[in-house]
Short mmCIF file of C-alpha atoms in Angstrom, two decimals:
data_model
loop_
_atom_site.label_atom_id
_atom_site.label_comp_id
_atom_site.label_asym_id
_atom_site.label_seq_id
_atom_site.Cartn_x
_atom_site.Cartn_y
_atom_site.Cartn_z
CA UNK L 122 53.50 -19.26 -32.24
CA UNK L 123 54.18 -16.60 -29.94
CA UNK L 124 54.44 -13.21 -31.69
CA UNK L 125 56.56 -10.21 -30.61
CA UNK L 126 54.09 -8.23 -28.45
CA UNK L 127 53.42 -11.58 -26.63
CA UNK L 128 57.21 -12.21 -26.07
CA UNK L 129 57.47 -8.52 -24.92
CA UNK L 130 54.63 -9.30 -22.65
CA UNK L 131 56.30 -12.44 -21.42
CA UNK L 132 59.70 -11.02 -20.70
CA UNK L 133 58.08 -8.28 -18.77
CA UNK L 134 56.11 -10.62 -16.73
CA UNK L 135 59.03 -12.62 -16.12
CA UNK L 136 61.16 -9.67 -15.03
CA UNK L 137 58.43 -8.40 -12.74
CA UNK L 138 58.07 -11.90 -11.42
CA UNK L 139 61.71 -12.37 -10.54
CA UNK L 140 62.28 -8.94 -9.26
CA UNK L 141 59.12 -9.85 -6.73
CA UNK L 142 60.64 -13.16 -5.59
CA UNK L 143 63.93 -11.42 -5.07
CA UNK L 144 62.42 -8.92 -3.16
CA UNK L 145 60.22 -11.25 -1.01
CA UNK L 146 63.73 -12.97 -0.26
CA UNK L 147 65.12 -9.62 1.06
CA UNK L 148 62.27 -8.52 2.94
CA UNK L 149 61.76 -11.74 4.79
CA UNK L 150 65.70 -11.44 5.69
CA UNK L 151 64.67 -8.31 7.60
CA UNK L 152 65.23 -5.56 5.19
CA UNK L 153 61.75 -3.98 5.20
CA UNK L 154 61.11 -1.00 2.64
CA UNK L 155 59.57 2.38 3.84
CA UNK L 156 56.89 3.75 1.95
CA UNK L 157 55.22 7.20 2.24
CA UNK L 158 52.21 7.41 4.48
CA UNK L 159 48.85 7.04 3.23
CA UNK L 160 46.46 8.86 5.52
CA UNK L 161 43.61 6.62 4.59
CA UNK L 162 45.20 3.47 5.94
CA UNK L 163 46.09 4.98 9.10
CA UNK L 164 42.59 6.25 9.49
CA UNK L 165 41.03 2.78 9.03
CA UNK L 166 42.81 1.26 11.68
CA UNK L 167 40.71 1.05 14.82
CA UNK L 168 37.52 2.09 12.86
CA UNK L 169 35.83 -0.95 13.85
CA UNK L 170 36.72 -0.24 17.65
CA UNK L 171 35.15 3.22 16.98
CA UNK L 172 31.97 1.49 15.59
CA UNK L 173 31.65 -0.76 18.63
CA UNK L 174 31.98 2.36 20.74
CA UNK L 175 29.68 4.26 19.12
CA UNK L 176 27.07 1.38 18.12
CA UNK L 177 26.95 2.70 14.51
CA UNK L 178 27.81 0.65 11.23
CA UNK L 179 30.80 1.00 9.29
CA UNK L 180 29.74 1.01 5.69
CA UNK L 181 32.18 -0.30 3.05
CA UNK L 182 31.11 -0.23 -0.54
CA UNK L 183 33.32 -2.10 -2.94
CA UNK L 184 31.76 -0.66 -5.87
CA UNK L 185 29.92 -2.05 -9.17
CA UNK L 186 32.70 -4.10 -10.45
CA UNK L 187 32.48 -7.71 -11.20
CA UNK L 188 35.27 -10.21 -10.51
CA UNK L 189 34.98 -11.77 -13.97
CA UNK L 190 36.00 -9.00 -16.39
CA UNK L 191 38.41 -6.05 -16.81
CA UNK L 192 37.32 -4.72 -13.35
CA UNK L 193 38.69 -7.80 -11.55
CA UNK L 194 41.89 -6.44 -10.08
CA UNK L 195 40.03 -3.13 -8.99
CA UNK L 196 37.32 -5.05 -7.18
CA UNK L 197 39.94 -7.43 -5.53
CA UNK L 198 41.74 -4.18 -4.43
CA UNK L 199 38.53 -3.01 -2.92
CA UNK L 200 38.10 -6.47 -1.40
CA UNK L 201 41.74 -6.18 0.45
CA UNK L 202 40.12 -3.57 2.58
CA UNK L 203 37.43 -5.68 3.57
CA UNK L 204 39.87 -8.57 4.19
CA UNK L 205 41.50 -6.39 6.65
CA UNK L 206 38.41 -5.28 8.43
CA UNK L 207 37.13 -9.01 8.68
CA UNK L 208 39.96 -10.15 10.62
CA UNK L 209 39.25 -6.98 13.11
CA UNK L 210 35.45 -8.06 12.96
CA UNK L 211 35.98 -11.71 13.79
CA UNK L 212 38.17 -10.54 16.85
CA UNK L 213 35.56 -7.86 17.97
CA UNK L 214 32.43 -9.38 17.18
CA UNK L 215 31.17 -6.25 15.21
CA UNK L 216 31.32 -6.74 11.36
CA UNK L 217 31.25 -3.86 8.88
CA UNK L 218 28.49 -3.61 5.99
CA UNK L 219 29.80 -4.45 2.88
CA UNK L 220 27.58 -3.45 -0.38
CA UNK L 221 28.31 -4.25 -3.99
CA UNK L 222 26.08 -4.01 -7.16
CA UNK L 223 27.69 -7.30 -8.59
CA UNK L 224 26.28 -10.60 -7.32
CA UNK L 225 29.36 -12.61 -7.90
CA UNK L 226 31.31 -10.02 -6.05
CA UNK L 227 28.68 -10.19 -3.22
CA UNK L 228 29.64 -14.04 -2.81
CA UNK L 229 33.23 -13.17 -2.79
CA UNK L 230 32.83 -10.36 -0.22
CA UNK L 231 30.64 -12.79 1.75
CA UNK L 232 33.34 -15.54 1.73
CA UNK L 233 36.02 -12.81 2.62
CA UNK L 234 34.04 -11.53 5.69
CA UNK L 235 33.13 -15.13 6.72
CA UNK L 236 36.75 -16.60 6.63
CA UNK L 237 38.32 -15.14 9.82
CA UNK L 238 35.15 -16.37 11.86
CA UNK L 239 35.80 -19.94 10.56
CA UNK L 240 39.66 -19.66 11.32
CA UNK L 241 38.88 -18.54 14.92
CA UNK L 242 36.16 -21.27 15.10
CA UNK L 243 33.32 -18.86 15.84
CA UNK L 244 31.09 -18.99 12.63
CA UNK L 245 28.04 -18.90 14.99
CA UNK L 246 29.05 -15.36 15.63
CA UNK L 247 29.14 -14.20 12.17
CA UNK L 248 26.31 -11.74 11.24
CA UNK L 249 24.82 -13.25 8.06
CA UNK L 250 23.70 -10.15 6.29
CA UNK L 251 26.66 -8.18 6.52
CA UNK L 252 27.35 -8.38 3.08
CA UNK L 253 24.63 -6.92 0.83
CA UNK L 254 23.45 -6.40 -2.86
CA UNK L 255 21.21 -3.52 -2.63
CA UNK L 256 20.85 -3.31 -6.39
CA UNK L 257 22.33 -4.90 -9.51
CA UNK L 258 22.90 -1.70 -11.58
CA UNK L 259 25.31 0.96 -10.78
CA UNK L 260 22.77 3.97 -10.67
CA UNK L 261 20.23 1.97 -8.81
CA UNK L 262 22.90 0.85 -6.46
CA UNK L 263 23.90 4.26 -5.73
CA UNK L 264 20.28 5.27 -4.98
CA UNK L 265 19.65 2.26 -2.76
CA UNK L 266 23.09 3.16 -0.84
CA UNK L 267 22.07 6.71 -0.47
CA UNK L 268 18.89 5.40 1.21
CA UNK L 269 20.96 3.33 3.48
CA UNK L 270 23.56 6.14 4.40
CA UNK L 271 20.40 8.79 4.82
CA UNK L 272 18.63 6.42 7.17
CA UNK L 273 21.01 3.86 8.60
CA UNK L 274 23.09 4.20 11.85
CA UNK L 275 26.27 4.76 10.21
CA UNK L 276 29.70 5.79 11.43
CA UNK L 277 31.73 6.24 8.43
CA UNK L 278 31.46 5.66 4.63
CA UNK L 279 34.43 3.70 2.92
CA UNK L 280 34.30 3.47 -0.90
CA UNK L 281 36.87 1.75 -2.43
CA UNK L 282 36.55 -0.25 -5.74
CA UNK L 283 34.92 0.11 -9.29
CA UNK L 284 32.99 3.18 -9.53
CA UNK L 285 31.79 5.64 -12.08
CA UNK L 286 30.28 9.16 -11.78
CA UNK L 287 27.37 7.63 -9.52
CA UNK L 288 30.00 7.49 -6.63
CA UNK L 289 29.15 11.36 -6.25
CA UNK L 290 25.54 10.31 -5.31
CA UNK L 291 26.61 8.23 -2.52
CA UNK L 292 29.30 10.55 -1.61
CA UNK L 293 26.52 13.42 -1.29
CA UNK L 294 24.42 11.29 0.91
CA UNK L 295 27.22 10.81 3.21
CA UNK L 296 28.24 14.24 3.00
CA UNK L 297 25.01 15.57 4.14
CA UNK L 298 25.11 13.99 7.40
CA UNK L 299 28.74 14.93 7.67
CA UNK L 300 30.05 11.38 7.88
CA UNK L 301 33.75 10.66 7.67
CA UNK L 302 34.39 9.70 4.16
CA UNK L 303 37.18 7.58 2.67
CA UNK L 304 37.27 6.77 -1.04
CA UNK L 305 39.37 5.06 -3.73
CA UNK L 306 38.77 4.61 -7.22
CA UNK L 307 40.77 4.03 -10.42
CA UNK L 308 38.23 5.81 -12.78
CA UNK L 309 39.16 9.49 -13.30
CA UNK L 310 35.33 10.39 -13.40
CA UNK L 311 35.02 8.59 -9.88
CA UNK L 312 37.90 10.42 -8.49
CA UNK L 313 36.61 13.86 -9.76
CA UNK L 314 33.39 13.44 -8.10
CA UNK L 315 34.77 11.88 -4.70
CA UNK L 316 37.56 14.49 -4.21
CA UNK L 317 35.24 17.37 -2.88
CA UNK L 318 33.67 15.09 -0.35
CA UNK L 319 36.18 12.49 0.68
CA UNK L 320 38.13 13.14 3.85
CA UNK L 321 40.78 10.86 2.43
CA UNK L 322 41.20 9.64 -1.17
CA UNK L 323 43.11 6.53 -2.57
CA UNK L 324 44.03 7.61 -5.99
CA UNK L 325 44.71 4.96 -8.81
CA UNK L 326 47.44 2.78 -7.84
CA UNK L 327 47.13 3.61 -4.01
CA UNK L 328 44.08 1.33 -4.02
CA UNK L 329 46.20 -1.82 -4.65
CA UNK L 330 48.62 -1.11 -1.89
CA UNK L 331 46.02 -1.61 0.77
CA UNK L 332 47.29 -4.87 1.84
CA UNK L 333 51.03 -3.80 2.00
CA UNK L 334 50.04 -0.86 4.30
CA UNK L 335 47.26 -2.80 6.34
CA UNK L 336 48.80 -6.23 6.64
CA UNK L 337 52.42 -5.62 5.97
CA UNK L 338 53.28 -9.22 5.02
CA UNK L 339 56.84 -9.64 2.83
CA UNK L 340 55.02 -10.73 -0.45
CA UNK L 341 52.67 -7.64 -0.33
CA UNK L 342 55.59 -5.29 0.46
CA UNK L 343 57.70 -6.89 -2.19
CA UNK L 344 54.78 -6.48 -4.48
CA UNK L 345 54.52 -2.86 -3.84
CA UNK L 346 58.19 -2.19 -3.99
CA UNK L 347 58.22 -4.26 -7.62
CA UNK L 348 55.54 -1.83 -8.61
CA UNK L 349 57.73 1.12 -7.75
CA UNK L 350 60.64 -0.02 -9.59
CA UNK L 351 58.67 -0.89 -12.64
CA UNK L 352 57.00 2.57 -12.58
CA UNK L 353 60.64 4.23 -12.24
CA UNK L 354 61.82 1.90 -15.18
CA UNK L 355 58.89 3.26 -17.54
CA UNK L 356 59.34 6.78 -16.49
CA UNK L 357 62.92 6.53 -17.61
CA UNK L 358 61.80 4.61 -20.66
CA UNK L 359 59.55 7.58 -21.66
CA UNK L 360 62.04 10.11 -20.89
CA UNK L 361 64.62 8.18 -22.97
CA UNK L 362 62.23 7.94 -25.75
CA UNK L 363 61.11 11.63 -25.74
CA UNK L 364 65.15 12.64 -25.93
CA UNK L 365 65.72 10.25 -28.68
CA UNK L 366 62.80 11.67 -30.75
CA UNK L 367 63.91 15.12 -30.03
CA UNK L 368 67.50 14.51 -31.04
CA UNK L 369 66.29 12.55 -34.22
CA UNK L 370 64.22 15.41 -35.04
CA UNK L 371 66.78 17.98 -34.41
CA UNK L 372 69.44 16.05 -36.86
CA UNK L 373 66.72 16.16 -39.56
CA UNK L 374 67.30 18.93 -42.10
CA UNK K 167 39.22 -33.47 3.88
CA UNK K 168 37.20 -30.22 4.06
CA UNK K 169 40.57 -28.23 3.17
CA UNK K 170 40.91 -29.83 0.06
CA UNK K 171 37.24 -28.37 -1.13
CA UNK K 172 37.83 -24.88 0.69
CA UNK K 173 41.49 -24.10 -0.17
CA UNK K 174 43.41 -26.79 -2.30
CA UNK K 175 40.97 -27.24 -5.11
CA UNK K 176 39.99 -23.62 -5.61
CA UNK K 177 43.72 -22.52 -5.64
CA UNK K 178 44.47 -25.24 -8.30
CA UNK K 179 41.53 -24.35 -10.32
CA UNK K 180 42.20 -20.66 -10.29
CA UNK K 181 46.21 -21.22 -10.98
CA UNK K 182 45.31 -23.57 -14.10
CA UNK K 183 42.46 -21.26 -15.48
CA UNK K 184 44.64 -18.31 -15.15
CA UNK K 185 47.49 -19.85 -16.78
CA UNK K 186 45.48 -20.84 -19.62
CA UNK K 187 44.12 -17.46 -20.18
CA UNK K 188 47.51 -15.86 -19.83
CA UNK K 189 48.97 -18.38 -22.24
CA UNK K 190 46.08 -17.51 -24.91
CA UNK K 191 47.06 -13.71 -24.74
CA UNK K 192 50.77 -14.39 -25.23
CA UNK K 193 50.07 -17.11 -27.97
CA UNK K 194 47.21 -16.22 -30.24
CA UNK K 195 46.92 -19.72 -31.57
CA UNK K 196 45.86 -20.71 -28.06
CA UNK K 197 42.68 -18.31 -27.82
CA UNK K 198 40.60 -21.51 -28.15
CA UNK K 199 41.51 -22.48 -24.66
CA UNK K 200 39.73 -19.31 -23.42
CA UNK K 201 36.23 -19.72 -25.13
CA UNK K 202 35.17 -22.67 -22.74
CA UNK K 203 36.40 -20.80 -19.55
CA UNK K 204 34.40 -17.74 -20.61
CA UNK K 205 31.35 -20.13 -21.04
CA UNK K 206 31.93 -21.42 -17.41
CA UNK K 207 32.33 -17.86 -16.15
CA UNK K 208 29.18 -16.93 -17.74
CA UNK K 209 27.29 -19.54 -16.18
CA UNK K 210 28.62 -18.80 -12.92
CA UNK K 211 27.72 -15.23 -13.26
CA UNK K 212 24.37 -15.95 -14.18
CA UNK K 213 23.83 -18.40 -11.08
CA UNK K 214 25.16 -15.63 -8.95
CA UNK K 215 22.78 -13.25 -10.29
CA UNK K 216 19.94 -15.61 -9.57
CA UNK K 217 21.44 -15.84 -5.84
CA UNK K 218 21.87 -12.18 -5.75
CA UNK K 219 18.30 -11.65 -6.49
CA UNK K 220 17.11 -14.22 -3.91
CA UNK K 221 19.23 -12.47 -1.62
CA UNK K 222 17.82 -9.09 -2.15
CA UNK K 223 14.09 -10.53 -1.66
CA UNK K 224 15.37 -12.25 1.44
CA UNK K 225 16.82 -9.06 2.97
CA UNK K 226 13.79 -7.09 2.12
CA UNK K 227 11.32 -9.78 3.47
CA UNK K 228 13.21 -9.67 6.79
CA UNK K 229 12.90 -5.72 6.69
CA UNK K 230 9.20 -6.03 6.09
CA UNK K 231 8.75 -8.48 8.95
CA UNK K 232 10.82 -6.17 11.39
CA UNK K 233 8.85 -3.16 10.51
CA UNK K 234 11.71 -1.09 9.60
CA UNK K 235 11.41 0.75 6.24
CA UNK K 236 8.58 -1.80 5.63
CA UNK K 237 6.77 0.28 3.04
CA UNK K 238 9.98 0.49 0.71
CA UNK K 239 10.80 -2.93 1.11
CA UNK K 240 7.40 -3.95 0.14
CA UNK K 241 7.39 -1.66 -2.89
CA UNK K 242 10.78 -3.40 -3.97
CA UNK K 243 9.48 -6.97 -3.36
CA UNK K 244 6.51 -6.32 -5.39
CA UNK K 245 8.48 -4.44 -8.21
CA UNK K 246 11.20 -6.85 -8.42
CA UNK K 247 8.93 -9.85 -8.44
CA UNK K 248 6.75 -8.09 -11.01
CA UNK K 249 9.73 -7.35 -13.40
CA UNK K 250 10.89 -10.73 -13.13
CA UNK K 251 7.75 -12.44 -14.30
CA UNK K 252 7.06 -9.90 -17.01
CA UNK K 253 10.73 -10.20 -18.40
CA UNK K 254 10.33 -14.19 -18.16
CA UNK K 255 7.21 -13.91 -19.94
CA UNK K 256 8.29 -11.44 -22.57
CA UNK K 257 11.35 -13.68 -23.44
CA UNK K 258 8.42 -15.87 -25.44
CA UNK K 259 7.12 -12.89 -27.36
CA UNK K 260 8.77 -11.79 -30.51
CA UNK K 261 8.84 -8.12 -29.98
CA UNK K 262 9.67 -7.98 -26.06
CA UNK K 263 7.46 -4.74 -25.71
CA UNK K 264 7.21 -5.02 -22.17
CA UNK K 265 11.01 -5.36 -21.60
CA UNK K 266 11.53 -2.24 -23.81
CA UNK K 267 8.89 -0.37 -21.94
CA UNK K 268 10.46 -1.29 -18.55
CA UNK K 269 13.92 -0.25 -19.55
CA UNK K 270 13.02 2.83 -21.67
CA UNK K 271 10.25 4.52 -19.24
CA UNK K 272 11.37 3.36 -15.83
CA UNK K 273 14.90 2.38 -15.76
CA UNK K 274 16.43 4.80 -18.26
CA UNK K 275 14.28 7.76 -16.94
CA UNK K 276 15.08 7.07 -13.32
CA UNK K 277 18.77 6.81 -14.16
CA UNK K 278 18.81 10.16 -16.12
CA UNK K 279 16.81 11.93 -13.37
CA UNK K 280 19.52 10.83 -10.85
CA UNK K 281 22.20 11.81 -13.23
CA UNK K 282 20.84 15.29 -13.63
CA UNK K 283 21.02 15.45 -9.76
CA UNK K 284 24.63 14.81 -9.95
CA UNK K 285 25.63 18.00 -11.37
CA UNK K 286 23.91 19.93 -8.61
CA UNK K 287 25.24 17.51 -5.83
CA UNK K 288 28.94 18.10 -6.92
CA UNK K 289 28.14 21.87 -7.09
CA UNK K 290 27.04 21.64 -3.50
CA UNK K 291 29.86 19.30 -2.58
CA UNK K 292 32.43 21.61 -3.95
CA UNK K 293 31.05 24.41 -2.17
CA UNK K 294 31.15 22.51 1.23
CA UNK K 295 34.69 21.52 0.55
CA UNK K 296 35.86 25.16 -0.13
CA UNK K 297 34.20 26.35 3.27
CA UNK K 298 35.43 23.22 5.41
CA UNK K 299 38.80 22.80 3.84
CA UNK K 300 40.71 25.66 3.12
CA UNK K 301 43.86 24.10 1.98
CA UNK K 302 46.17 23.63 -0.93
CA UNK K 303 43.71 20.68 -2.38
CA UNK K 304 40.64 22.94 -1.95
CA UNK K 305 42.67 25.86 -4.04
CA UNK K 306 43.76 23.71 -6.70
CA UNK K 307 40.40 22.18 -6.97
CA UNK K 308 39.03 25.66 -7.42
CA UNK K 309 41.74 26.74 -9.80
CA UNK K 310 41.42 23.49 -11.99
CA UNK K 311 37.53 24.15 -11.99
CA UNK K 312 37.51 27.52 -12.92
CA UNK K 313 40.24 27.04 -15.86
CA UNK K 314 38.05 24.14 -17.19
CA UNK K 315 35.02 26.35 -17.30
CA UNK K 316 36.71 29.29 -18.92
CA UNK K 317 38.43 27.28 -21.37
CA UNK K 318 35.74 24.64 -22.37
CA UNK K 319 32.70 26.76 -22.46
CA UNK K 320 31.78 26.48 -26.44
CA UNK K 321 32.05 30.37 -26.75
CA UNK K 322 33.81 31.38 -30.03
CA UNK K 323 36.16 34.41 -29.20
CA UNK K 324 38.23 36.20 -31.68
CA UNK K 325 41.29 38.28 -31.57
CA UNK K 326 43.89 38.07 -28.81
CA UNK K 327 41.75 36.91 -26.01
CA UNK K 328 40.69 33.96 -28.38
CA UNK K 329 44.21 32.91 -28.94
CA UNK K 330 45.06 32.95 -25.22
CA UNK K 331 41.95 30.84 -24.49
CA UNK K 332 42.90 28.39 -27.03
CA UNK K 333 46.80 28.32 -25.72
CA UNK K 334 45.66 27.90 -22.05
CA UNK K 335 43.17 25.04 -23.27
CA UNK K 336 45.93 23.26 -25.04
CA UNK K 337 48.49 23.65 -22.15
CA UNK K 338 45.66 22.37 -19.76
CA UNK K 339 44.59 19.42 -22.14
CA UNK K 340 48.41 18.43 -22.19
CA UNK K 341 48.65 18.37 -18.33
CA UNK K 342 45.25 16.51 -18.26
CA UNK K 343 46.35 13.76 -20.65
CA UNK K 344 49.41 13.36 -18.81
CA UNK K 345 47.86 13.12 -15.54
CA UNK K 346 45.50 10.39 -17.00
CA UNK K 347 48.12 8.43 -18.42
CA UNK K 348 49.83 8.63 -15.08
CA UNK K 349 47.01 7.44 -13.31
CA UNK K 350 46.43 4.75 -15.95
CA UNK K 351 49.88 3.69 -15.88
CA UNK K 352 49.71 3.18 -12.01
CA UNK K 353 46.71 1.39 -12.34
CA UNK K 354 47.96 -1.10 -14.93
CA UNK K 355 50.87 -1.77 -12.60
CA UNK K 356 48.60 -2.23 -9.71
CA UNK K 357 46.37 -4.69 -11.89
CA UNK K 358 49.69 -6.58 -12.99
CA UNK K 359 50.93 -6.95 -9.55
CA UNK K 360 47.51 -8.30 -8.34
CA UNK K 361 47.14 -10.72 -11.19
CA UNK K 362 50.64 -11.86 -10.39
CA UNK K 363 49.95 -12.51 -6.93
CA UNK K 364 46.60 -14.41 -7.62
CA UNK K 365 48.44 -16.57 -10.24
CA UNK K 366 51.36 -17.38 -8.05
CA UNK K 367 48.97 -18.36 -5.09
CA UNK K 368 50.54 -15.56 -2.88
CA UNK K 369 46.81 -14.11 -2.76
CA UNK K 370 44.16 -16.46 -2.50
CA UNK K 371 40.81 -14.33 -2.31
CA UNK K 372 38.90 -17.29 -3.40
CA UNK K 373 40.07 -19.89 -0.75
CA UNK K 374 40.52 -20.34 2.93
#
């Protein structure tokens, strides 16, 4: 039998779902919402073009997270950037270098990169080692990526996904060569170490907005708007509970 | 026909698996549904690690042949192969001494050394940021760093100075906790939205 927490969860999910499908309808009808600009997404546009012009590689790290655990959503958020770049890569013929420290995520990243080439019927142009697994453990991955950033021909360093404090090691390697850096993480430790070096930083929930900003399709815009509405509802709930708590304390002798 | 395997089947499998897992969280008695799925996920993750290991060796064999960074690649191939063989043999011993030795004396010690460097790297990065970007973010970063340093250093100060430090620490702890909760709330909502899109086939990261 479903318990009270389960029931609350189910109701919240249903409300979120209904709101999302309603918003997809209104956005598809032409009422597109406006969101505040996020500089990282603006900077990412045309990055592969600059990679072609300069003959240098764009490094995208999707972190150390797995797609089979609690990090799944954050890893998928990192992959959203790969998905956007993959479309550009298939069109331009130059793919970014994607690195991760998880073997299953590597397979998904490789598939994400390869898919636009299949769609365009140009699979023979797909560079097979664009997705790489430098190591299987976060600190070793950071060390291997530091070596790549220091010795490879890298144009810019993008890090968006699951990271811990080891992100600071990679960021430092890129910072030493004054590479443009774009970071995104959900873990406060990673955000703290990325802040001093990253030119642009995606903080927490901003990571999950990549598709809405980069591809701007109605379902993703609706998803982002639904998140905004849910956030305001939660904030209102917290304030209401705080006021109720204060009033009830004031009423006690 | 190809589309069935690359698009339709993965989408259906993901939807069914996601629905089962979601149902098992909402209705505790359905938790038995989750166990076989976790077993399947574990097997897939294990196969992925094997494939990843082969991928790693393949990349470095190519580098060895091309000559760029050949020495590093050679060291990596030899050490990875040796570690694999040792760990496989060690599985059949009772005390697994070699496995423990590798973890304690090689992996943990290199990790600790890199971790120790992190503090130095961070300080350098912060200094570079203060020199390069003299804006509001840099000022805020500096102020936050200084406050944390002053209030968190474990020095016992009595008298009015001690009271002020304790009060400042409490205020900043409250601000940090509130910020952390705000961050986690945003991540939770993002996670919910991502999961919703995957469950309802809006996003299909696993299929064409």
